[in-house]
Tab-separated table of C-alpha atoms and ligand atoms in Angstrom:
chain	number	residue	atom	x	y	z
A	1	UNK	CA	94.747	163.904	15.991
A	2	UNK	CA	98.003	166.041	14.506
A	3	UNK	CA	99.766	162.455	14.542
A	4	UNK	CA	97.578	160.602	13.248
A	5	UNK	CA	97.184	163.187	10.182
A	6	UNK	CA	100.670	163.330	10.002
A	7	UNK	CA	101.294	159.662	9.671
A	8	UNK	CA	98.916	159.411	7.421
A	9	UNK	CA	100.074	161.907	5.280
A	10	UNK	CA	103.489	160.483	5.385
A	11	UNK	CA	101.854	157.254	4.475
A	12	UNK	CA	100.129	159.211	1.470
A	13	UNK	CA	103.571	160.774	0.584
A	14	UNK	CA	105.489	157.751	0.280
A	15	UNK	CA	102.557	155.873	-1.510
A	16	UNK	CA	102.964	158.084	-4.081
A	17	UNK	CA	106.662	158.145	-4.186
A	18	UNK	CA	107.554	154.798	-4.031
A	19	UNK	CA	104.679	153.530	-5.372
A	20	UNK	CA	104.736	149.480	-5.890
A	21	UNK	CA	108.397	149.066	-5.135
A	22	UNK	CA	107.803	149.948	-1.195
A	23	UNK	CA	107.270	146.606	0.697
A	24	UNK	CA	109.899	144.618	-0.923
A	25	UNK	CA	112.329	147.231	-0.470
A	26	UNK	CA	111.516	147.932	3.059
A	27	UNK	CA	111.652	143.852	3.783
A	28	UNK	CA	115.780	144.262	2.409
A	29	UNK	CA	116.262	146.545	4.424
A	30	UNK	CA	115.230	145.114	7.464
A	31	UNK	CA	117.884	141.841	6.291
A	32	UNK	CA	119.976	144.402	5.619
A	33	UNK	CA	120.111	145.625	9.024
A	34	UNK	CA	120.313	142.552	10.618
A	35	UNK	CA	123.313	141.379	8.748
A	36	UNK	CA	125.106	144.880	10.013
A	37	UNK	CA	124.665	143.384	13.072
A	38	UNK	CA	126.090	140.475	12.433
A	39	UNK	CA	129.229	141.963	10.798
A	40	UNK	CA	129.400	144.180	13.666
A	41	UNK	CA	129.148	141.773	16.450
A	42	UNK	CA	131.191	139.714	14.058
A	43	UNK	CA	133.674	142.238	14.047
A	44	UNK	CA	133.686	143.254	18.151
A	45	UNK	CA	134.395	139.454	18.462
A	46	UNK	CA	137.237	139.516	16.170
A	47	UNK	CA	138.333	143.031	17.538
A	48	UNK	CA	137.886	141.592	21.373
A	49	UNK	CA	139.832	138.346	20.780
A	50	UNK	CA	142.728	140.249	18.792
A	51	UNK	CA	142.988	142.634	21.851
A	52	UNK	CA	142.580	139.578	24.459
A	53	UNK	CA	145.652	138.443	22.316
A	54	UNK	CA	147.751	141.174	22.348
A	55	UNK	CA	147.158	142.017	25.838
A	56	UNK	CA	147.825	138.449	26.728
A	57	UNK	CA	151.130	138.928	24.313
A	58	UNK	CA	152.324	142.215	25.942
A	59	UNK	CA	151.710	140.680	29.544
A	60	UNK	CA	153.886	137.598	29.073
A	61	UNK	CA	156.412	140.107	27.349
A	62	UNK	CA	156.808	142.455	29.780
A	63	UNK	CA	156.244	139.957	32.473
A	64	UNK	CA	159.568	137.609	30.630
A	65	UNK	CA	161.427	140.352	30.582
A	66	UNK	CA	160.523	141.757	34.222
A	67	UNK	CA	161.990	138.259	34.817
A	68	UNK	CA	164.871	138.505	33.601
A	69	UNK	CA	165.588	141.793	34.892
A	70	UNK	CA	164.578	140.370	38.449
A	71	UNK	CA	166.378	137.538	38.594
A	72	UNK	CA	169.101	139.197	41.065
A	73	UNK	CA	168.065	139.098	44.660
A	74	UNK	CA	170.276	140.355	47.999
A	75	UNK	CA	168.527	138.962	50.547
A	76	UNK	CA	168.710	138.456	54.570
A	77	UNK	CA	166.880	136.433	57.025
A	78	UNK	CA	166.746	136.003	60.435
A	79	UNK	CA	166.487	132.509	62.762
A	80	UNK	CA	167.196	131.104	65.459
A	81	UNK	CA	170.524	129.243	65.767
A	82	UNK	CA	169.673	126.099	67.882
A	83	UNK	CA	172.993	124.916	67.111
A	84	UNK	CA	175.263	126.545	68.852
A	85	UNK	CA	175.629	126.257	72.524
A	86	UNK	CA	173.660	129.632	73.481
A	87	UNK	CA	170.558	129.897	71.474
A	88	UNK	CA	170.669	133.373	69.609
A	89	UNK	CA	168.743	135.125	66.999
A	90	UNK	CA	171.198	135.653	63.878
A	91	UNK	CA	171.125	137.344	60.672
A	92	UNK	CA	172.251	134.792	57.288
A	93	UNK	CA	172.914	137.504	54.140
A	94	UNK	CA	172.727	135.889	50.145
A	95	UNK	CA	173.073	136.860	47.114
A	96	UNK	CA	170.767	134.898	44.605
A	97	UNK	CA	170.840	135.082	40.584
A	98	UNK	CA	168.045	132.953	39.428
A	99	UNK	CA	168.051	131.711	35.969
A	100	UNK	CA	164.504	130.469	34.597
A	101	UNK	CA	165.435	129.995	31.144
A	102	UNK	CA	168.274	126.940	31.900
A	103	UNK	CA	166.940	126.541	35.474
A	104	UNK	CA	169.527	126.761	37.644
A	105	UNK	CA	170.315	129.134	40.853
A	106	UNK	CA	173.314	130.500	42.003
A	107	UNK	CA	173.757	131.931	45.478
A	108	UNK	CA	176.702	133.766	47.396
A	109	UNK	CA	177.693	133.758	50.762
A	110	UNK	CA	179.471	136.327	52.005
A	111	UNK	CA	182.192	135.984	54.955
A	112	UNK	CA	179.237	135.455	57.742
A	113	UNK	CA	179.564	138.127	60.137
A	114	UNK	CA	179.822	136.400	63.743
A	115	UNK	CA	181.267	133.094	62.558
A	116	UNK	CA	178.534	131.355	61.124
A	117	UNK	CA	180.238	129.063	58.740
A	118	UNK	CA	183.003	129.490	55.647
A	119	UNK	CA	182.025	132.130	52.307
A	120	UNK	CA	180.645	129.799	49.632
A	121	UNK	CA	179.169	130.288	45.981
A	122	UNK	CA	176.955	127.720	45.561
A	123	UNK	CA	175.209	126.449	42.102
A	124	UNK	CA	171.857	124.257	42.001
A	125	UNK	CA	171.603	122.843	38.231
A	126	UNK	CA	168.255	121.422	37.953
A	127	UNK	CA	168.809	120.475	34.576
A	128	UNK	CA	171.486	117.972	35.677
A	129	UNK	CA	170.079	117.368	39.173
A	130	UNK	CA	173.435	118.520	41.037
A	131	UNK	CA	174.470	120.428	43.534
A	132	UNK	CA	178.051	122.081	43.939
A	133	UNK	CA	179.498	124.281	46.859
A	134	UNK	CA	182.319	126.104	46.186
A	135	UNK	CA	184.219	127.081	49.764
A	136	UNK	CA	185.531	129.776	49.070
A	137	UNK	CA	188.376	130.251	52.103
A	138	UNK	CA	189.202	126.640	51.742
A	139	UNK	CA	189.138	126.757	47.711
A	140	UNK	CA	187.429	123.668	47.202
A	141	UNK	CA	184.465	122.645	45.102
A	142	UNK	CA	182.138	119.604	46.420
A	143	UNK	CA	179.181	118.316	44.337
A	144	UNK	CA	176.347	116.425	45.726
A	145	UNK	CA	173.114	115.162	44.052
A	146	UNK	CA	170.570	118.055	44.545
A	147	UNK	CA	168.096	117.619	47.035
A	148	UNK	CA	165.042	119.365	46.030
A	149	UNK	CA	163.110	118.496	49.503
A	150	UNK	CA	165.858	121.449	50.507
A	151	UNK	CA	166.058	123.846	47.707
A	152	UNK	CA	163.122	124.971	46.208
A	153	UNK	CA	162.984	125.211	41.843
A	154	UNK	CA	163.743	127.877	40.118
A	155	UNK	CA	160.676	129.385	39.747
A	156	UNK	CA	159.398	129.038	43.115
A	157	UNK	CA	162.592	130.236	44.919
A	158	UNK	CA	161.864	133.252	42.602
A	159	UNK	CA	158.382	133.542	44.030
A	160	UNK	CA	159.651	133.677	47.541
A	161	UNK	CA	162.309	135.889	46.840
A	162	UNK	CA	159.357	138.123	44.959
A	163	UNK	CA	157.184	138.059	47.396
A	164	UNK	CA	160.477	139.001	50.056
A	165	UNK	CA	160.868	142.339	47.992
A	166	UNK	CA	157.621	143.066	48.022
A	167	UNK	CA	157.537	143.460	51.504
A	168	UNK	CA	155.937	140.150	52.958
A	169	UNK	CA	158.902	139.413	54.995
A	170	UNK	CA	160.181	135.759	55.808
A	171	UNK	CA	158.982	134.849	59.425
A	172	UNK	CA	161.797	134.868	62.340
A	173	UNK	CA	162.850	131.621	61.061
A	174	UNK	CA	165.182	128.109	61.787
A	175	UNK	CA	168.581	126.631	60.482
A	176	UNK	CA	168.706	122.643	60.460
A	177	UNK	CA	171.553	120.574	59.339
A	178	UNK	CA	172.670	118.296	57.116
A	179	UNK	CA	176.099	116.397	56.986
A	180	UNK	CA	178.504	115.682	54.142
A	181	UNK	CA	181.522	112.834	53.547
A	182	UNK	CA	183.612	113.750	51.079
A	183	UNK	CA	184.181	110.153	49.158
A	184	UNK	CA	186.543	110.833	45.871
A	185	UNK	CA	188.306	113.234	44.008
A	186	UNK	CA	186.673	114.672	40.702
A	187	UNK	CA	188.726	114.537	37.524
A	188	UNK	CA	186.603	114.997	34.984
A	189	UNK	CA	184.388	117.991	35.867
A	190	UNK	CA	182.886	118.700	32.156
A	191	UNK	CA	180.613	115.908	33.350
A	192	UNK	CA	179.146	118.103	36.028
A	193	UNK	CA	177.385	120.570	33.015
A	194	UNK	CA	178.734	123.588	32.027
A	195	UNK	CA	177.659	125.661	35.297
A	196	UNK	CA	179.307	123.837	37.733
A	197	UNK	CA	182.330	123.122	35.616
A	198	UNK	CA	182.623	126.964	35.250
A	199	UNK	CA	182.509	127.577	38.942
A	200	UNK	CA	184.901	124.301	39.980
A	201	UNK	CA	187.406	124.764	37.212
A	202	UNK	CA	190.876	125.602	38.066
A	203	UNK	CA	189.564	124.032	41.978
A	204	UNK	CA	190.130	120.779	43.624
A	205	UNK	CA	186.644	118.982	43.198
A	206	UNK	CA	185.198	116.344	45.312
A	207	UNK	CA	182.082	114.379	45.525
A	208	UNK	CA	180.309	114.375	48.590
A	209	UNK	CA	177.780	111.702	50.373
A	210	UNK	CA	175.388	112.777	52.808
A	211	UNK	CA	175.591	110.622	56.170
A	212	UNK	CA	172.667	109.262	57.030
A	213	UNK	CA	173.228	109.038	60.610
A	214	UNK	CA	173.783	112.474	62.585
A	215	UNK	CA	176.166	112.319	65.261
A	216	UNK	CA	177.131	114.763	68.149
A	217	UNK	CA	178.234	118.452	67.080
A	218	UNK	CA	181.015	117.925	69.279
A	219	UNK	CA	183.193	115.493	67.636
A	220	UNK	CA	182.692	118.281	64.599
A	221	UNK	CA	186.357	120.080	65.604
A	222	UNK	CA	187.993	116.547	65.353
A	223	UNK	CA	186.516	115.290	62.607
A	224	UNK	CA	187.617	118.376	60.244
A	225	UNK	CA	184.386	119.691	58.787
A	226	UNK	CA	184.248	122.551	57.242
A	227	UNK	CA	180.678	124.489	57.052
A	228	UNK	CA	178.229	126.658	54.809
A	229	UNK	CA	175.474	128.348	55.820
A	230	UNK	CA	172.824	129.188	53.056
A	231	UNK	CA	168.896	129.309	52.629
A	232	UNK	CA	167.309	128.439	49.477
A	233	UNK	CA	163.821	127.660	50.859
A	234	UNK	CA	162.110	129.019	53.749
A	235	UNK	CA	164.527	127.656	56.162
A	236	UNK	CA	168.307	128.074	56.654
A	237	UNK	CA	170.340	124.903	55.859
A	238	UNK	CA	173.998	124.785	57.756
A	239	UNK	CA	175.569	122.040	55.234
A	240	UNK	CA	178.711	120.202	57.115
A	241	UNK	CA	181.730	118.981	54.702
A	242	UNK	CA	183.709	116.188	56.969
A	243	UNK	CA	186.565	114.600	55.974
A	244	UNK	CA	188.127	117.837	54.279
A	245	UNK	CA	191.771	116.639	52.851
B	301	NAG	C1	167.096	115.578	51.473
B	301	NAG	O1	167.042	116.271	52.692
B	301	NAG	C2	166.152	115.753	53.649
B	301	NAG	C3	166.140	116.693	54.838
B	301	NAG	O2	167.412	116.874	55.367
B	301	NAG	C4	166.591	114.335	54.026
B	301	NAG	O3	165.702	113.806	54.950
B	301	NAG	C5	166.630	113.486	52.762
B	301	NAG	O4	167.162	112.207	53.073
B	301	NAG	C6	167.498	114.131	51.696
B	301	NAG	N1	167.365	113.384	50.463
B	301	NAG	C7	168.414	113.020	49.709
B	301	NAG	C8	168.095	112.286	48.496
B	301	NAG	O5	169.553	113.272	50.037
């Protein structure tokens, strides 16, 4: 009853307040309302995308530059060297630089601690498809076309590595082998792109072949090869350089 007299009384009030202009004014303000909420969704859209932008923007900034700062890796695995006579578990040590930007990886073997092959600094250049190991106690530079069923790209060996830091840890893991001729003396190593021209120059440069047909590890001490052991995937990789002038 005290509502309904109340309402009515309102009703009364404005009646006599407004008088005729009432209904059309109430119907603009009802529009009115609703385009408010069209602005204002409007707006939260706008608003939302910029932020979905920016966030977006920020992320692939930091992220870039987390890259770039991360590009240095000093890494070790484990395997299992099935090529030497007594099968034992050894330890391979690298240092990898990764370079996204003009794709390309460059690794360093230190002097292997129980014999396991020469010191090397080693450059993949995906951009010209080569491959260049520079033995470091013979002070020689070989090149080789890049095989990339061995190394893994840029961005993936960075992944790995990543993930290696982060603390998933590479699996006890195995070394194959691959085997190298050298064929013919480099002269003109500008043609090799600026990378491996920067780590060859001032070296004696060769080209290398890979031999397609493996033969005994024995006949390795008379046949003069020379050897680098490196990992650029999820394996270890002892390359063999016969026919070393
Ligand atoms: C790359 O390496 C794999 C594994 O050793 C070998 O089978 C393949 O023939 C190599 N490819 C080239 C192009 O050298």
């Amino acid at each position: 009853m005290v509502v309904s007299a109340l309402v009515s009384s309102w009703k009364v009030v404005g009646k006599s307040g407004m008088g005729e202009e009432r209904p059309p004014s109430h119907r603009s303000k009802k529009g009115g309302s609703v385009g408010g909420v069209c602005y204002l969704s409007m707006g939260m859209v706008v608003l939302l995308m910029g932020l979905v932008f920016a966030s977006v923007y920020i992320y692939r900034y930091f992220f870039l530059a987390q890259l770039a700062r991360d590009n240095f890796f000093h890494c070790g695995v484990l395997y299992e060297d099935s090529l030497s006579q007594v099968r034992t578990r050894m330890e391979l040590e690298e240092d990898v630089k990764i370079y996204l930007e003009e794709n390309y990886e460059r690794i360093n073997v230190p002097v292997p601690q129980f014999g396991g092959g020469d010191p090397a600094d080693i450059i993949h250049d995906f951009q010209r498809g080569l491959t260049a190991y520079h033995d470091i106690s013979l002070d020689k530079c070989y090149v080789i076309e890049l095989n990339t069923t061995i190394v893994l790209p840029p961005r993936n060996f960075w992944e790995l590595l990543a993930n290696v830091k982060r603390g998933t840890y590479l699996p006890q893991t195995y070394i194959m082998q691959e085997e190298m001729v050298v064929t013919e003396h480099v002269s003109d190593k500008q043609a090799l792109g600026s990378f491996i021209h920067h780590l060859c120059s001032g070296k004696d440069t060769y080209r290398l072949r890979r031999r397609a047909t493996r033969r005994r590890i024995n006949k390795r001490g008379a046949q003069k090869c020379s050897a680098i052991r490196h990992f650029e995937n999820t394996f270890v990789v002892e390359t063999l350089i016969c026919g070393v002038v």
